[in-house]
PDB file of C-alpha atoms and ligand atoms in Angstrom:
ATOM      1  CA  MET A 259     128.179 110.906  61.264  1.00 72.00           C
ATOM      2  CA  ARG A 260     128.664 114.059  59.168  1.00 80.00           C
ATOM      3  CA  ASN A 261     125.511 114.118  57.121  1.00 93.00           C
ATOM      4  CA  ILE A 262     122.930 114.711  59.835  1.00 96.00           C
ATOM      5  CA  THR A 263     119.378 115.208  58.570  1.00 97.00           C
ATOM      6  CA  ILE A 264     115.975 115.539  60.176  1.00 97.00           C
ATOM      7  CA  GLU A 265     115.379 111.938  59.141  1.00 97.00           C
ATOM      8  CA  ASN A 266     118.548 110.316  60.519  1.00 97.00           C
ATOM      9  CA  LEU A 267     119.243 112.469  63.602  1.00 98.00           C
ATOM     10  CA  THR A 268     117.239 110.407  66.121  1.00 98.00           C
ATOM     11  CA  ASP A 269     119.026 107.168  65.226  1.00 97.00           C
ATOM     12  CA  ALA A 270     122.383 108.961  65.237  1.00 97.00           C
ATOM     13  CA  VAL A 271     121.876 110.214  68.804  1.00 98.00           C
ATOM     14  CA  ILE A 272     120.639 106.802  69.959  1.00 98.00           C
ATOM     15  CA  LYS A 273     123.645 105.119  68.337  1.00 97.00           C
ATOM     16  CA  ALA A 274     126.010 107.565  70.060  1.00 97.00           C
ATOM     17  CA  MET A 275     125.248 105.938  73.399  1.00 98.00           C
ATOM     18  CA  SER A 276     128.034 103.661  74.542  1.00 97.00           C
ATOM     19  CA  ASP A 277     127.539  99.883  74.485  1.00 96.00           C
ATOM     20  CA  ASP A 278     128.506  99.535  78.113  1.00 97.00           C
ATOM     21  CA  ILE A 279     125.855 101.730  79.732  1.00 98.00           C
ATOM     22  CA  PRO A 280     123.267  99.920  81.901  1.00 98.00           C
ATOM     23  CA  ALA A 281     120.341  98.477  79.936  1.00 98.00           C
ATOM     24  CA  ARG A 282     117.886 100.661  81.838  1.00 98.00           C
ATOM     25  CA  ASN A 283     119.786 103.832  80.862  1.00 98.00           C
ATOM     26  CA  ARG A 284     119.544 102.730  77.250  1.00 98.00           C
ATOM     27  CA  GLU A 285     115.828 101.942  77.532  1.00 98.00           C
ATOM     28  CA  ILE A 286     114.991 105.297  79.144  1.00 98.00           C
ATOM     29  CA  MET A 287     117.175 107.412  76.853  1.00 98.00           C
ATOM     30  CA  THR A 288     116.135 105.681  73.635  1.00 98.00           C
ATOM     31  CA  SER A 289     112.477 106.297  74.371  1.00 98.00           C
ATOM     32  CA  LEU A 290     113.043 109.828  75.677  1.00 98.00           C
ATOM     33  CA  LEU A 291     115.063 110.788  72.601  1.00 98.00           C
ATOM     34  CA  ARG A 292     112.437 109.393  70.240  1.00 98.00           C
ATOM     35  CA  HIS A 293     109.632 111.258  72.020  1.00 98.00           C
ATOM     36  CA  VAL A 294     111.520 114.575  72.346  1.00 98.00           C
ATOM     37  CA  HIS A 295     112.564 114.528  68.687  1.00 98.00           C
ATOM     38  CA  GLU A 296     109.072 113.531  67.584  1.00 98.00           C
ATOM     39  CA  PHE A 297     107.577 116.333  69.711  1.00 98.00           C
ATOM     40  CA  CYS A 298     109.820 118.960  68.040  1.00 98.00           C
ATOM     41  CA  LYS A 299     108.858 117.673  64.617  1.00 98.00           C
ATOM     42  CA  GLU A 300     105.140 117.369  65.416  1.00 98.00           C
ATOM     43  CA  VAL A 301     104.788 120.990  66.591  1.00 98.00           C
ATOM     44  CA  ASN A 302     107.391 122.380  64.165  1.00 98.00           C
ATOM     45  CA  LEU A 303     109.155 123.952  67.125  1.00 98.00           C
ATOM     46  CA  THR A 304     110.736 127.264  66.192  1.00 98.00           C
ATOM     47  CA  TYR A 305     114.207 128.234  67.353  1.00 98.00           C
ATOM     48  CA  ASP A 306     112.704 131.146  69.334  1.00 98.00           C
ATOM     49  CA  GLU A 307     110.281 128.799  71.104  1.00 98.00           C
ATOM     50  CA  TRP A 308     113.125 126.408  71.930  1.00 98.00           C
ATOM     51  CA  THR A 309     115.203 129.322  73.327  1.00 98.00           C
ATOM     52  CA  GLU A 310     112.207 130.459  75.379  1.00 98.00           C
ATOM     53  CA  GLY A 311     111.892 126.927  76.750  1.00 98.00           C
ATOM     54  CA  MET A 312     115.562 126.779  77.696  1.00 98.00           C
ATOM     55  CA  GLU A 313     115.287 130.164  79.458  1.00 98.00           C
ATOM     56  CA  PHE A 314     112.205 128.870  81.266  1.00 98.00           C
ATOM     57  CA  LEU A 315     114.227 125.882  82.541  1.00 98.00           C
ATOM     58  CA  ARG A 316     117.025 128.235  83.619  1.00 98.00           C
ATOM     59  CA  ARG A 317     114.533 130.301  85.640  1.00 98.00           C
ATOM     60  CA  ALA A 318     113.174 127.064  87.167  1.00 98.00           C
ATOM     61  CA  GLY A 319     116.733 126.225  88.246  1.00 98.00           C
ATOM     62  CA  ASP A 320     117.354 129.733  89.584  1.00 98.00           C
ATOM     63  CA  ILE A 321     114.338 129.664  91.897  1.00 97.00           C
ATOM     64  CA  SER A 322     115.017 126.111  93.105  1.00 96.00           C
ATOM     65  CA  SER A 323     116.822 125.539  96.383  1.00 93.00           C
ATOM     66  CA  ASP A 324     117.049 122.912  99.137  1.00 86.00           C
ATOM     67  CA  ALA A 325     113.594 124.105 100.198  1.00 82.00           C
ATOM     68  CA  ARG A 326     112.007 124.390  96.759  1.00 89.00           C
ATOM     69  CA  ASN A 327     112.184 122.123  93.740  1.00 93.00           C
ATOM     70  CA  GLU A 328     110.524 124.002  90.876  1.00 96.00           C
ATOM     71  CA  PHE A 329     110.941 121.023  88.571  1.00 96.00           C
ATOM     72  CA  ILE A 330     108.658 118.908  90.758  1.00 95.00           C
ATOM     73  CA  LEU A 331     106.001 121.629  90.588  1.00 96.00           C
ATOM     74  CA  ILE A 332     106.365 121.705  86.806  1.00 97.00           C
ATOM     75  CA  ALA A 333     106.018 117.910  86.685  1.00 97.00           C
ATOM     76  CA  ASP A 334     102.897 118.213  88.868  1.00 97.00           C
ATOM     77  CA  ILE A 335     101.244 120.757  86.574  1.00 97.00           C
ATOM     78  CA  ILE A 336     101.732 118.506  83.544  1.00 98.00           C
ATOM     79  CA  GLY A 337     100.365 115.472  85.418  1.00 97.00           C
ATOM     80  CA  MET A 338     103.730 113.700  85.474  1.00 97.00           C
ATOM     81  CA  GLU A 339     104.117 113.106  89.228  1.00 96.00           C
ATOM     82  CA  VAL A 340     100.660 111.582  89.490  1.00 97.00           C
ATOM     83  CA  LEU A 341     101.254 109.485  86.352  1.00 98.00           C
ATOM     84  CA  VAL A 342     104.497 108.032  87.713  1.00 97.00           C
ATOM     85  CA  ASP A 343     102.772 107.421  91.055  1.00 97.00           C
ATOM     86  CA  MET A 344      99.930 105.520  89.352  1.00 97.00           C
ATOM     87  CA  ILE A 345     102.365 103.458  87.265  1.00 97.00           C
ATOM     88  CA  ASP A 346     104.836 102.638  90.037  1.00 96.00           C
ATOM     89  CA  LYS A 347     102.573 102.438  93.110  1.00 95.00           C
ATOM     90  CA  LYS A 348      99.577 100.702  91.618  1.00 94.00           C
ATOM     91  CA  PRO A 349      97.507  98.970  94.342  1.00 95.00           C
ATOM     92  CA  THR A 350      97.368  95.236  93.643  1.00 92.00           C
ATOM     93  CA  HIS A 351      95.628  93.688  96.663  1.00 93.00           C
ATOM     94  CA  GLY A 352      92.953  96.191  97.642  1.00 94.00           C
ATOM     95  CA  GLU A 353      95.348  98.542  99.430  1.00 96.00           C
ATOM     96  CA  THR A 354      94.360 102.167  99.845  1.00 98.00           C
ATOM     97  CA  VAL A 355      94.988 104.154  96.692  1.00 97.00           C
ATOM     98  CA  PRO A 356      98.157 106.261  96.922  1.00 98.00           C
ATOM     99  CA  THR A 357      98.635 109.730  95.548  1.00 98.00           C
ATOM    100  CA  VAL A 358     101.435 112.264  95.251  1.00 97.00           C
ATOM    101  CA  LEU A 359     103.741 113.262  98.112  1.00 96.00           C
ATOM    102  CA  GLY A 360     104.014 116.876  96.966  1.00 93.00           C
ATOM    103  CA  PRO A 361     106.818 119.245  97.936  1.00 91.00           C
ATOM    104  CA  PHE A 362     105.766 120.127 101.485  1.00 94.00           C
ATOM    105  CA  TYR A 363     106.635 116.978 103.434  1.00 95.00           C
ATOM    106  CA  ARG A 364     109.161 117.410 106.274  1.00 95.00           C
ATOM    107  CA  ASP A 365     110.748 114.452 108.007  1.00 95.00           C
ATOM    108  CA  ASN A 366     110.894 114.152 111.797  1.00 96.00           C
ATOM    109  CA  PRO A 367     107.619 115.870 112.672  1.00 98.00           C
ATOM    110  CA  PRO A 368     106.678 116.093 116.371  1.00 98.00           C
ATOM    111  CA  VAL A 369     105.992 112.609 117.784  1.00 98.00           C
ATOM    112  CA  LEU A 370     102.570 112.829 119.450  1.00 98.00           C
ATOM    113  CA  PRO A 371     100.371 110.454 121.468  1.00 98.00           C
ATOM    114  CA  LYS A 372      97.154 109.059 120.013  1.00 98.00           C
ATOM    115  CA  GLY A 373      94.427 111.687 120.080  1.00 97.00           C
ATOM    116  CA  ALA A 374      96.777 114.696 120.311  1.00 98.00           C
ATOM    117  CA  SER A 375      96.320 117.906 118.351  1.00 98.00           C
ATOM    118  CA  ILE A 376      98.753 119.051 115.652  1.00 98.00           C
ATOM    119  CA  ILE A 377      97.518 122.645 116.007  1.00 98.00           C
ATOM    120  CA  GLN A 378     100.228 124.896 117.456  1.00 98.00           C
ATOM    121  CA  LYS A 379      98.621 128.170 116.419  1.00 97.00           C
ATOM    122  CA  ASP A 380      94.931 129.047 116.226  1.00 96.00           C
ATOM    123  CA  PHE A 381      93.400 130.915 113.292  1.00 97.00           C
ATOM    124  CA  GLU A 382      90.204 132.954 113.681  1.00 95.00           C
ATOM    125  CA  ASN A 383      88.303 131.152 110.938  1.00 90.00           C
ATOM    126  CA  GLN A 384      89.450 127.610 111.746  1.00 97.00           C
ATOM    127  CA  GLU A 385      87.205 124.584 112.237  1.00 97.00           C
ATOM    128  CA  THR A 386      88.833 121.866 114.307  1.00 98.00           C
ATOM    129  CA  LEU A 387      88.602 118.309 112.993  1.00 98.00           C
ATOM    130  CA  LYS A 388      89.115 115.013 114.807  1.00 98.00           C
ATOM    131  CA  VAL A 389      90.395 112.318 112.432  1.00 98.00           C
ATOM    132  CA  THR A 390      90.115 108.684 113.503  1.00 98.00           C
ATOM    133  CA  GLY A 391      90.473 105.373 111.767  1.00 98.00           C
ATOM    134  CA  GLN A 392      92.039 101.956 111.600  1.00 98.00           C
ATOM    135  CA  ILE A 393      94.939 100.605 109.601  1.00 98.00           C
ATOM    136  CA  ARG A 394      94.421  97.059 108.353  1.00 98.00           C
ATOM    137  CA  ASP A 395      96.399  94.704 106.189  1.00 97.00           C
ATOM    138  CA  THR A 396      95.005  93.321 102.943  1.00 97.00           C
ATOM    139  CA  ALA A 397      93.597  90.289 104.825  1.00 96.00           C
ATOM    140  CA  GLY A 398      91.594  92.626 107.082  1.00 97.00           C
ATOM    141  CA  ASN A 399      93.743  92.316 110.218  1.00 97.00           C
ATOM    142  CA  PRO A 400      94.421  95.486 112.249  1.00 98.00           C
ATOM    143  CA  VAL A 401      98.079  96.545 112.076  1.00 98.00           C
ATOM    144  CA  PRO A 402      99.460  97.917 115.358  1.00 98.00           C
ATOM    145  CA  GLY A 403     102.654  99.958 115.607  1.00 98.00           C
ATOM    146  CA  VAL A 404     102.254 101.728 112.260  1.00 98.00           C
ATOM    147  CA  THR A 405     103.928 105.144 112.014  1.00 98.00           C
ATOM    148  CA  ILE A 406     101.648 107.797 110.518  1.00 98.00           C
ATOM    149  CA  ASP A 407     102.991 111.222 109.522  1.00 98.00           C
ATOM    150  CA  VAL A 408     100.284 113.800 108.816  1.00 98.00           C
ATOM    151  CA  TRP A 409     100.608 117.342 107.477  1.00 98.00           C
ATOM    152  CA  GLU A 410      98.298 120.020 106.121  1.00 98.00           C
ATOM    153  CA  ASP A 411      98.036 123.697 105.258  1.00 98.00           C
ATOM    154  CA  ALA A 412      96.694 126.319 107.669  1.00 98.00           C
ATOM    155  CA  PRO A 413      93.426 128.237 107.148  1.00 97.00           C
ATOM    156  CA  ASN A 414      95.481 130.936 105.361  1.00 97.00           C
ATOM    157  CA  GLY A 415      96.346 128.345 102.682  1.00 97.00           C
ATOM    158  CA  LEU A 416     100.016 128.111 103.656  1.00 97.00           C
ATOM    159  CA  TYR A 417     102.120 125.228 104.943  1.00 96.00           C
ATOM    160  CA  GLU A 418     104.199 126.239 107.951  1.00 97.00           C
ATOM    161  CA  GLN A 419     107.490 126.375 106.005  1.00 93.00           C
ATOM    162  CA  GLN A 420     105.904 128.924 103.638  1.00 93.00           C
ATOM    163  CA  ASP A 421     104.724 131.172 106.468  1.00 96.00           C
ATOM    164  CA  PRO A 422     107.095 132.895 108.919  1.00 96.00           C
ATOM    165  CA  ASP A 423     104.133 133.541 111.249  1.00 97.00           C
ATOM    166  CA  GLN A 424     103.477 129.852 111.916  1.00 97.00           C
ATOM    167  CA  PRO A 425     105.460 127.887 114.516  1.00 98.00           C
ATOM    168  CA  ASP A 426     108.016 125.386 113.224  1.00 97.00           C
ATOM    169  CA  TYR A 427     106.269 122.084 112.387  1.00 98.00           C
ATOM    170  CA  ASN A 428     102.792 123.591 112.893  1.00 98.00           C
ATOM    171  CA  LEU A 429     100.061 121.248 111.589  1.00 98.00           C
ATOM    172  CA  ARG A 430     102.427 118.296 111.392  1.00 98.00           C
ATOM    173  CA  GLY A 431     102.605 115.244 113.599  1.00 98.00           C
ATOM    174  CA  ARG A 432     103.798 111.653 113.822  1.00 98.00           C
ATOM    175  CA  PHE A 433     101.413 109.130 115.397  1.00 98.00           C
ATOM    176  CA  GLU A 434     101.409 105.394 115.964  1.00 98.00           C
ATOM    177  CA  THR A 435      98.517 102.955 115.703  1.00 98.00           C
ATOM    178  CA  ASP A 436      97.460 101.235 118.944  1.00 98.00           C
ATOM    179  CA  ALA A 437      97.024  97.489 119.577  1.00 98.00           C
ATOM    180  CA  ASP A 438      93.815  97.558 117.465  1.00 98.00           C
ATOM    181  CA  GLY A 439      95.513  99.351 114.596  1.00 98.00           C
ATOM    182  CA  ARG A 440      93.636 102.551 115.432  1.00 98.00           C
ATOM    183  CA  TYR A 441      94.885 106.111 115.133  1.00 98.00           C
ATOM    184  CA  GLU A 442      93.431 109.458 116.161  1.00 98.00           C
ATOM    185  CA  PHE A 443      94.491 113.100 115.960  1.00 98.00           C
ATOM    186  CA  VAL A 444      93.026 116.585 115.934  1.00 98.00           C
ATOM    187  CA  CYS A 445      93.766 119.048 113.130  1.00 98.00           C
ATOM    188  CA  ILE A 446      92.090 121.909 111.270  1.00 98.00           C
ATOM    189  CA  ARG A 447      89.654 121.474 108.388  1.00 98.00           C
ATOM    190  CA  PRO A 448      92.033 121.753 105.406  1.00 98.00           C
ATOM    191  CA  VAL A 449      91.345 124.560 102.937  1.00 98.00           C
ATOM    192  CA  PRO A 450      92.139 124.840  99.220  1.00 98.00           C
ATOM    193  CA  TYR A 451      95.459 126.506  98.446  1.00 98.00           C
ATOM    194  CA  PRO A 452      97.380 127.538  95.331  1.00 98.00           C
ATOM    195  CA  ILE A 453     100.586 125.656  94.596  1.00 97.00           C
ATOM    196  CA  PRO A 454     103.490 128.158  94.479  1.00 96.00           C
ATOM    197  CA  TYR A 455     102.984 130.168  91.264  1.00 96.00           C
ATOM    198  CA  ASP A 456     105.507 132.969  91.748  1.00 96.00           C
ATOM    199  CA  GLY A 457     108.151 131.147  89.648  1.00 97.00           C
ATOM    200  CA  ALA A 458     108.524 129.093  86.500  1.00 98.00           C
ATOM    201  CA  ALA A 459     105.635 126.783  87.501  1.00 98.00           C
ATOM    202  CA  GLY A 460     103.360 129.851  87.587  1.00 98.00           C
ATOM    203  CA  GLU A 461     104.602 130.865  84.125  1.00 98.00           C
ATOM    204  CA  LEU A 462     103.692 127.415  82.842  1.00 98.00           C
ATOM    205  CA  LEU A 463     100.227 127.588  84.420  1.00 98.00           C
ATOM    206  CA  ASN A 464      99.683 130.889  82.580  1.00 98.00           C
ATOM    207  CA  TYR A 465     100.988 129.400  79.334  1.00 98.00           C
ATOM    208  CA  MET A 466      98.491 126.542  79.744  1.00 98.00           C
ATOM    209  CA  GLY A 467      95.644 128.750  80.951  1.00 98.00           C
ATOM    210  CA  HIS A 468      95.270 126.694  84.114  1.00 97.00           C
ATOM    211  CA  HIS A 469      94.842 127.778  87.733  1.00 98.00           C
ATOM    212  CA  PRO A 470      97.150 126.833  90.655  1.00 98.00           C
ATOM    213  CA  TRP A 471      94.506 125.659  93.169  1.00 98.00           C
ATOM    214  CA  ARG A 472      94.389 122.357  95.010  1.00 98.00           C
ATOM    215  CA  PRO A 473      91.367 121.058  96.936  1.00 98.00           C
ATOM    216  CA  GLY A 474      91.564 120.942 100.760  1.00 98.00           C
ATOM    217  CA  HIS A 475      93.341 117.765 101.863  1.00 98.00           C
ATOM    218  CA  ILE A 476      95.351 116.153 104.642  1.00 98.00           C
ATOM    219  CA  HIS A 477      98.557 114.314 103.746  1.00 98.00           C
ATOM    220  CA  PHE A 478      99.353 110.860 105.163  1.00 98.00           C
ATOM    221  CA  LEU A 479     102.624 108.950 105.031  1.00 98.00           C
ATOM    222  CA  ILE A 480     102.078 105.505 106.536  1.00 98.00           C
ATOM    223  CA  GLN A 481     105.071 103.275 107.300  1.00 98.00           C
ATOM    224  CA  LYS A 482     105.908 100.039 109.092  1.00 98.00           C
ATOM    225  CA  ASP A 483     108.802  97.664 108.616  1.00 98.00           C
ATOM    226  CA  GLY A 484     107.701  94.739 106.453  1.00 97.00           C
ATOM    227  CA  TYR A 485     104.951  96.761 104.720  1.00 97.00           C
ATOM    228  CA  LYS A 486     104.875  98.835 101.583  1.00 96.00           C
ATOM    229  CA  THR A 487     104.942 102.518 102.503  1.00 97.00           C
ATOM    230  CA  LEU A 488     101.679 104.260 101.646  1.00 98.00           C
ATOM    231  CA  ILE A 489     101.739 107.933 100.658  1.00 98.00           C
ATOM    232  CA  SER A 490      98.305 109.407 100.217  1.00 98.00           C
ATOM    233  CA  GLN A 491      96.006 112.377 100.812  1.00 98.00           C
ATOM    234  CA  ILE A 492      92.451 112.504 102.129  1.00 98.00           C
ATOM    235  CA  TYR A 493      90.171 115.135 100.590  1.00 98.00           C
ATOM    236  CA  ASP A 494      87.278 116.965 102.207  1.00 97.00           C
ATOM    237  CA  SER A 495      84.140 115.987 100.255  1.00 96.00           C
ATOM    238  CA  GLU A 496      82.911 119.579 100.470  1.00 97.00           C
ATOM    239  CA  THR A 497      86.063 121.334  99.326  1.00 97.00           C
ATOM    240  CA  GLU A 498      86.371 123.221  96.033  1.00 98.00           C
ATOM    241  CA  TYR A 499      88.600 121.979  93.194  1.00 98.00           C
ATOM    242  CA  LEU A 500      87.903 118.247  93.636  1.00 98.00           C
ATOM    243  CA  ASP A 501      87.082 118.182  89.918  1.00 98.00           C
ATOM    244  CA  ASN A 502      89.848 120.487  88.702  1.00 97.00           C
ATOM    245  CA  ASP A 503      92.861 119.973  90.950  1.00 98.00           C
ATOM    246  CA  SER A 504      95.883 121.789  89.520  1.00 98.00           C
ATOM    247  CA  VAL A 505      98.037 118.663  90.004  1.00 98.00           C
ATOM    248  CA  PHE A 506      95.409 116.001  89.101  1.00 98.00           C
ATOM    249  CA  ALA A 507      95.969 114.040  92.343  1.00 98.00           C
ATOM    250  CA  VAL A 508      92.353 113.541  93.496  1.00 98.00           C
ATOM    251  CA  LYS A 509      90.904 109.999  93.582  1.00 98.00           C
ATOM    252  CA  GLU A 510      87.290 109.212  94.443  1.00 97.00           C
ATOM    253  CA  ALA A 511      88.422 106.586  96.982  1.00 97.00           C
ATOM    254  CA  LEU A 512      90.350 109.250  98.911  1.00 98.00           C
ATOM    255  CA  ILE A 513      87.394 111.563  99.548  1.00 98.00           C
ATOM    256  CA  GLY A 514      86.442 111.657 103.215  1.00 98.00           C
ATOM    257  CA  GLN A 515      83.205 112.789 104.838  1.00 98.00           C
ATOM    258  CA  LEU A 516      83.591 115.484 107.483  1.00 98.00           C
ATOM    259  CA  LYS A 517      80.646 115.511 109.874  1.00 97.00           C
ATOM    260  CA  LYS A 518      79.646 117.846 112.658  1.00 97.00           C
ATOM    261  CA  ALA A 519      81.068 116.431 115.898  1.00 97.00           C
ATOM    262  CA  PRO A 520      78.770 115.842 118.892  1.00 96.00           C
ATOM    263  CA  ALA A 521      78.723 118.705 121.415  1.00 93.00           C
ATOM    264  CA  GLY A 522      81.430 118.341 124.041  1.00 92.00           C
ATOM    265  CA  SER A 523      83.574 116.035 121.923  1.00 92.00           C
ATOM    266  CA  GLY A 524      86.414 118.565 121.787  1.00 90.00           C
ATOM    267  CA  SER A 525      86.336 119.363 118.056  1.00 97.00           C
ATOM    268  CA  ASP A 526      83.952 121.059 115.612  1.00 97.00           C
ATOM    269  CA  LEU A 527      84.039 118.247 113.055  1.00 98.00           C
ATOM    270  CA  GLU A 528      85.005 114.608 112.837  1.00 98.00           C
ATOM    271  CA  MET A 529      86.051 112.226 110.079  1.00 98.00           C
ATOM    272  CA  GLU A 530      86.702 108.488 110.106  1.00 98.00           C
ATOM    273  CA  PHE A 531      89.063 107.111 107.480  1.00 98.00           C
ATOM    274  CA  ASP A 532      90.525 103.598 107.401  1.00 98.00           C
ATOM    275  CA  PHE A 533      93.614 102.644 105.430  1.00 98.00           C
ATOM    276  CA  VAL A 534      94.690  99.265 104.034  1.00 98.00           C
ATOM    277  CA  ILE A 535      98.413  98.573 103.675  1.00 98.00           C
ATOM    278  CA  ARG A 536     100.141  95.653 101.967  1.00 96.00           C
ATOM    279  CA  SER A 537     102.742  93.488 103.623  1.00 95.00           C
ATOM    280  CA  ASN A 538     105.940  92.724 101.726  1.00 91.00           C
ATOM    281  CA  GLU A 539     105.095  89.001 101.957  1.00 82.00           C
ATOM    282  CA  MET A 540     101.944  89.706  99.989  1.00 71.00           C
ATOM    283  CA  LEU A 541     104.008  91.660  97.496  1.00 63.00           C
ATOM    284  CA  GLN A 542     106.486  88.805  97.053  1.00 64.00           C
ATOM    285  CA  ALA A 543     103.635  86.300  96.638  1.00 61.00           C
ATOM    286  CA  ALA A 544     102.284  88.458  93.814  1.00 56.00           C
ATOM    287  CA  GLU A 545     105.556  88.498  91.921  1.00 56.00           C
TER     288      GLU A 545
HETATM  289  C1  LIG B 808     100.632 119.062  97.909  1.00 52.92           C
HETATM  290  O1  LIG B 808      99.647 118.373  97.971  1.00 52.92           O
HETATM  291  O2  LIG B 808     101.138 119.481  98.958  1.00 52.92           O
HETATM  292  C2  LIG B 808     101.192 119.428  96.571  1.00 52.92           C
HETATM  293  C3  LIG B 808     101.257 118.466  95.588  1.00 52.92           C
HETATM  294  C4  LIG B 808     101.801 118.823  94.361  1.00 52.92           C
HETATM  295  C5  LIG B 808     102.243 120.113  94.136  1.00 52.92           C
HETATM  296  C6  LIG B 808     102.153 121.067  95.133  1.00 52.92           C
HETATM  297  C7  LIG B 808     101.610 120.715  96.365  1.00 52.92           C
HETATM  298 FE1  LIG B 809      99.195 119.518 100.083  1.00 52.92          FE
END
């Protein structure tokens, strides 16, 4: 088409897509094109603002690496990761509510026995925390042999891969539930931390007038063959930023109560948190 106008451009771009692309490509691109074009028109985007945006994306690419995906951080700040998580991972049978994975997960953490500590380095201001609980299926039966990966930041607010002074895989562990579906490990009370704001994501936070902080939380990735993988985070009920998380990932159902542990129990604090996972059979029955 030669006579492109503001009015006919969107249809022209949609029509330019080939007939033989997969239907899902067409569905996604048609909607994306409509929304992007509508956005430009709605805000009367100037050419300078568009150029600034393109430069912003270039800087996001420049700072990204195998160890850092700036685009995920950007998606987090605009609530997109949590939105996709809520759409795609919606609990249907009373399973534990999921929330975002975030960028700090590492596969193959140290495999540890039930009750072990994930602390490889002590911090002066740390409070140790024993976490216990049971994993059940949606019918209430304990699920043995579930693999649970846990990870958290240190009392300096850094995950181990962000901090050259922490041992490799510090504050990470892989556990398995026992015959009664129970798990147990010792960690450190998680503290609030800022998501990385030294790159394009930080620029966007400034642009939006928002802060980078997340409330203190412990990450869980819970897996067993035949069950839907559960990715979630448990929040300390007393942490800051529960009501203004920079990535909007907090859910009331994921707030845990940390209590003072009895003297001689081996940790300063304790928390019990049970999880419910859904079997694939249950999933198929629902479809
Ligand atoms: C996290 O919880 O580790 C996280 C989630 C989203 C962005 C940054 C960090
Ligand atoms: Fe985190």
